[in-house]
CSV table of C-alpha atoms in Angstrom, one decimal:
chain,number,residue,atom,x,y,z
A,118,MET,CA,-80.3,-75.6,13.2
A,119,HIS,CA,-81.6,-79.1,13.8
A,120,SER,CA,-83.8,-79.0,10.7
A,121,MET,CA,-80.8,-77.8,8.7
A,122,LYS,CA,-78.7,-80.8,9.8
A,123,ASN,CA,-81.6,-83.1,8.9
A,124,ASN,CA,-82.0,-81.5,5.5
A,125,VAL,CA,-78.3,-81.7,4.7
A,126,ALA,CA,-78.1,-85.3,6.0
A,127,ASN,CA,-81.1,-86.3,3.9
A,128,ASN,CA,-79.7,-84.3,0.9
A,129,GLU,CA,-82.8,-82.2,0.9
A,130,ILE,CA,-82.4,-78.7,-0.3
A,131,ASN,CA,-85.0,-76.1,0.7
A,132,VAL,CA,-86.4,-73.9,-2.1
A,133,ILE,CA,-87.8,-70.5,-1.8
A,134,ASN,CA,-91.1,-69.2,-3.0
A,135,PRO,CA,-91.2,-65.4,-3.0
A,136,HIS,CA,-94.9,-65.4,-4.0
A,137,GLN,CA,-95.7,-66.8,-0.5
A,138,TRP,CA,-93.4,-64.7,1.6
A,139,VAL,CA,-96.0,-62.0,2.6
A,140,SER,CA,-98.6,-64.5,3.6
A,141,ASN,CA,-96.2,-66.9,5.3
A,142,TYR,CA,-93.7,-64.6,7.0
A,143,ALA,CA,-94.8,-60.9,7.1
A,144,ASP,CA,-96.5,-61.1,10.5
A,145,TYR,CA,-93.6,-63.1,12.0
A,146,LEU,CA,-91.0,-60.7,10.6
A,147,TYR,CA,-92.9,-57.7,11.7
A,148,GLY,CA,-93.3,-59.0,15.2
A,149,TYR,CA,-89.6,-59.8,15.3
A,150,ALA,CA,-88.6,-56.3,14.1
A,151,VAL,CA,-91.0,-54.4,16.3
A,152,SER,CA,-89.9,-56.3,19.4
A,153,ARG,CA,-86.4,-55.2,18.8
A,154,ILE,CA,-86.7,-51.6,17.6
A,155,ASN,CA,-90.0,-50.5,19.2
A,156,ASP,CA,-91.1,-48.6,16.1
A,157,PRO,CA,-94.1,-50.0,14.2
A,158,GLU,CA,-93.7,-47.9,11.1
A,159,GLN,CA,-90.0,-48.6,10.7
A,160,SER,CA,-90.6,-52.3,11.4
A,161,LYS,CA,-93.0,-52.4,8.5
A,162,ASP,CA,-90.4,-50.8,6.3
A,163,LEU,CA,-87.8,-53.2,7.5
A,164,VAL,CA,-90.0,-56.2,6.5
A,165,GLN,CA,-90.4,-54.7,3.0
A,166,GLU,CA,-86.7,-54.1,2.8
A,167,THR,CA,-86.1,-57.6,3.9
A,168,PHE,CA,-88.3,-59.0,1.1
A,169,LEU,CA,-86.7,-56.7,-1.5
A,170,ALA,CA,-83.1,-57.7,-0.4
A,171,ALA,CA,-84.1,-61.4,-0.5
A,172,LEU,CA,-85.5,-61.0,-4.0
A,173,GLN,CA,-82.3,-59.3,-5.1
A,174,ASN,CA,-80.2,-62.0,-3.5
A,175,GLU,CA,-82.4,-65.0,-4.4
A,176,LYS,CA,-79.6,-66.7,-6.3
A,177,LYS,CA,-77.4,-66.7,-3.2
A,178,PHE,CA,-79.9,-68.8,-1.2
A,179,LYS,CA,-78.3,-72.2,-1.0
A,180,GLY,CA,-81.3,-74.0,0.5
A,181,LEU,CA,-79.4,-75.2,3.6
A,182,SER,CA,-81.8,-73.4,5.9
A,183,SER,CA,-85.5,-72.7,5.7
A,184,GLU,CA,-86.9,-69.6,4.0
A,185,LYS,CA,-88.0,-68.3,7.4
A,186,THR,CA,-84.5,-68.6,8.8
A,187,TRP,CA,-83.0,-67.0,5.7
A,188,LEU,CA,-85.4,-64.1,5.8
A,189,THR,CA,-85.0,-63.6,9.5
A,190,SER,CA,-81.2,-63.5,9.0
A,191,ILE,CA,-81.6,-60.7,6.5
A,192,LEU,CA,-83.9,-58.8,8.8
A,193,LYS,CA,-81.6,-59.3,11.7
A,194,ASN,CA,-78.8,-57.7,9.7
A,195,LYS,CA,-81.0,-54.7,8.9
A,196,ILE,CA,-81.9,-54.3,12.6
A,197,PHE,CA,-78.2,-54.4,13.4
A,198,ASP,CA,-77.7,-51.5,10.9
A,199,ILE,CA,-80.3,-49.6,12.8
A,200,TYR,CA,-78.6,-50.3,16.1
A,201,LYS,CA,-75.3,-49.1,14.6
A,202,ALA,CA,-77.0,-45.9,13.3
A,203,ARG,CA,-78.6,-45.2,16.7
A,204,SER,CA,-75.5,-46.0,18.6
A,205,SER,CA,-73.0,-43.2,19.1
A,206,GLY,CA,-70.6,-45.0,21.4
A,207,LEU,CA,-70.2,-44.1,25.1
A,208,LYS,CA,-67.5,-42.4,27.1
A,209,ASN,CA,-65.9,-44.6,29.7
A,210,VAL,CA,-67.3,-43.2,33.0
A,211,ALA,CA,-67.2,-44.8,36.4
A,212,LEU,CA,-70.6,-46.1,37.5
A,213,CYS,CA,-70.5,-44.0,40.7
A,214,GLU,CA,-70.0,-40.9,38.7
A,215,ALA,CA,-72.6,-41.8,36.1
A,216,TYR,CA,-75.2,-42.9,38.7
A,217,PRO,CA,-74.6,-41.0,41.9
A,218,GLN,CA,-78.2,-41.8,42.9
A,219,PHE,CA,-77.3,-45.5,43.2
A,220,PHE,CA,-73.6,-45.6,44.3
A,221,ASN,CA,-71.6,-44.0,47.1
A,222,GLN,CA,-69.0,-41.6,45.6
A,223,ALA,CA,-66.4,-42.5,48.2
A,224,ASP,CA,-66.2,-46.3,47.6
A,225,GLY,CA,-68.3,-47.0,44.6
A,226,HIS,CA,-70.5,-49.5,46.5
A,227,TRP,CA,-74.3,-49.5,46.3
A,228,LYS,CA,-76.1,-47.1,48.6
A,229,VAL,CA,-78.1,-49.1,51.1
A,230,GLU,CA,-81.5,-47.7,50.0
A,231,CYS,CA,-80.7,-48.4,46.4
A,232,LYS,CA,-79.2,-51.8,46.7
A,233,PRO,CA,-81.1,-54.2,44.3
A,234,LYS,CA,-83.8,-56.2,45.9
A,235,GLU,CA,-84.0,-59.9,45.4
A,236,PHE,CA,-85.4,-60.4,41.9
A,237,SER,CA,-87.1,-63.5,40.9
A,238,VAL,CA,-90.3,-64.6,39.2
A,239,GLN,CA,-92.1,-67.4,41.0
A,240,ASP,CA,-94.6,-68.1,38.3
A,241,LYS,CA,-93.0,-69.3,35.1
A,242,ASP,CA,-95.8,-67.9,33.0
A,243,ALA,CA,-95.4,-64.4,34.6
A,244,ILE,CA,-92.6,-63.7,32.2
A,245,GLN,CA,-95.0,-64.1,29.3
A,246,SER,CA,-97.6,-61.9,30.9
A,247,LYS,CA,-98.7,-58.9,29.0
A,248,GLU,CA,-98.3,-56.6,32.0
A,249,LEU,CA,-94.7,-57.5,32.5
A,250,LYS,CA,-94.0,-57.2,28.8
A,251,HIS,CA,-95.6,-53.7,28.8
A,252,VAL,CA,-93.7,-52.5,31.8
A,253,LEU,CA,-90.4,-53.9,30.4
A,254,GLU,CA,-91.1,-52.1,27.0
A,255,GLN,CA,-91.8,-48.8,28.9
A,256,CYS,CA,-88.6,-49.3,30.9
A,257,LEU,CA,-86.5,-50.0,27.8
A,258,LYS,CA,-87.8,-46.7,26.2
A,259,LYS,CA,-86.2,-44.8,29.1
A,260,LEU,CA,-82.7,-46.1,28.2
A,261,PRO,CA,-80.4,-44.6,25.6
A,262,VAL,CA,-80.8,-46.3,22.2
A,263,SER,CA,-77.3,-47.7,22.3
A,264,TRP,CA,-78.0,-49.5,25.5
A,265,VAL,CA,-81.3,-50.9,24.2
A,266,ALA,CA,-79.5,-52.1,21.1
A,267,ALA,CA,-76.8,-53.8,23.1
A,268,PHE,CA,-79.3,-55.3,25.6
A,269,LYS,CA,-81.6,-56.7,22.9
A,270,MET,CA,-78.7,-58.1,20.8
A,271,LYS,CA,-77.4,-59.9,23.9
A,272,PHE,CA,-80.6,-61.1,25.5
A,273,LEU,CA,-83.1,-61.3,22.7
A,274,ASP,CA,-80.9,-62.2,19.8
A,275,GLU,CA,-78.3,-64.1,21.9
A,276,GLU,CA,-75.4,-62.6,20.0
A,277,ASN,CA,-72.0,-63.0,21.4
A,278,ALA,CA,-70.1,-60.1,22.9
A,279,ASN,CA,-67.5,-59.8,20.1
A,280,ASP,CA,-70.2,-59.6,17.4
A,281,ILE,CA,-72.1,-57.0,19.4
A,282,CYS,CA,-68.9,-54.9,19.8
A,283,ASN,CA,-68.2,-55.1,16.1
A,284,GLU,CA,-71.8,-54.3,15.1
A,285,LEU,CA,-72.1,-51.3,17.5
A,286,LYS,CA,-68.5,-50.2,17.1
A,287,VAL,CA,-67.7,-50.2,20.8
A,288,THR,CA,-64.8,-51.6,22.8
A,289,PRO,CA,-65.4,-54.6,25.0
A,290,SER,CA,-65.1,-52.5,28.2
A,291,ASN,CA,-67.7,-50.1,26.9
A,292,TYR,CA,-69.9,-53.0,25.9
A,293,TRP,CA,-69.8,-54.5,29.4
A,294,MET,CA,-70.4,-51.1,30.9
A,295,ILE,CA,-73.4,-50.6,28.6
A,296,ILE,CA,-74.8,-54.0,29.5
A,297,HIS,CA,-74.3,-53.3,33.2
A,298,ARG,CA,-75.9,-49.9,33.1
A,299,ALA,CA,-78.8,-51.2,31.1
A,300,LYS,CA,-79.4,-54.0,33.6
A,301,VAL,CA,-79.1,-51.7,36.6
A,302,ASN,CA,-81.5,-49.2,35.1
A,303,LEU,CA,-84.0,-51.9,34.0
A,304,ARG,CA,-83.9,-53.5,37.4
A,305,ASP,CA,-84.5,-50.2,39.1
A,306,CYS,CA,-87.4,-49.4,36.7
A,307,LEU,CA,-88.9,-52.9,37.1
A,308,GLN,CA,-88.7,-52.6,40.9
A,309,LYS,CA,-90.5,-49.3,40.8
A,310,HIS,CA,-93.2,-50.3,38.3
A,311,TRP,CA,-93.6,-54.1,38.5
A,312,LEU,CA,-92.5,-55.6,41.8
């Protein structure tokens, strides 16, 4: 965003060079895709589809952003399409009914033995550690795909709730229930396998 403002202020318009896309951006785009959909083969396909879509829409590039930003935006839309296809919507079910192992049926409060433990990371570099990343990826694989889609859109892509609801075709209450359930399950999984 900052570079876009500078470019506009300096009347500089970025140009694209499709001949350099593979060497300049393929690895980055692949990493971006695989971190969001956890499917290496589909991620490769998405990068190719991104390049093809960019070539087909080359004339629409206004030069107000960098090539990388523009290509990432195209890829992001393709990933959202996958999230939509994987998402089937959810029924509105009370948490205590959906997760009787965590909540008391009578009052809906946490069971004492399941109440979340204090969760913090003391070492700032620990979040970047390969072990934590691996455990988190394994925990994410245990969640329903619609939950993973919503979770990644919110916390990796930093999309706002309204956009996520529109993309996944869920109501705001279902969206917040999905996010809550994903966080509860991830926390439980991380407590078992990481902490």
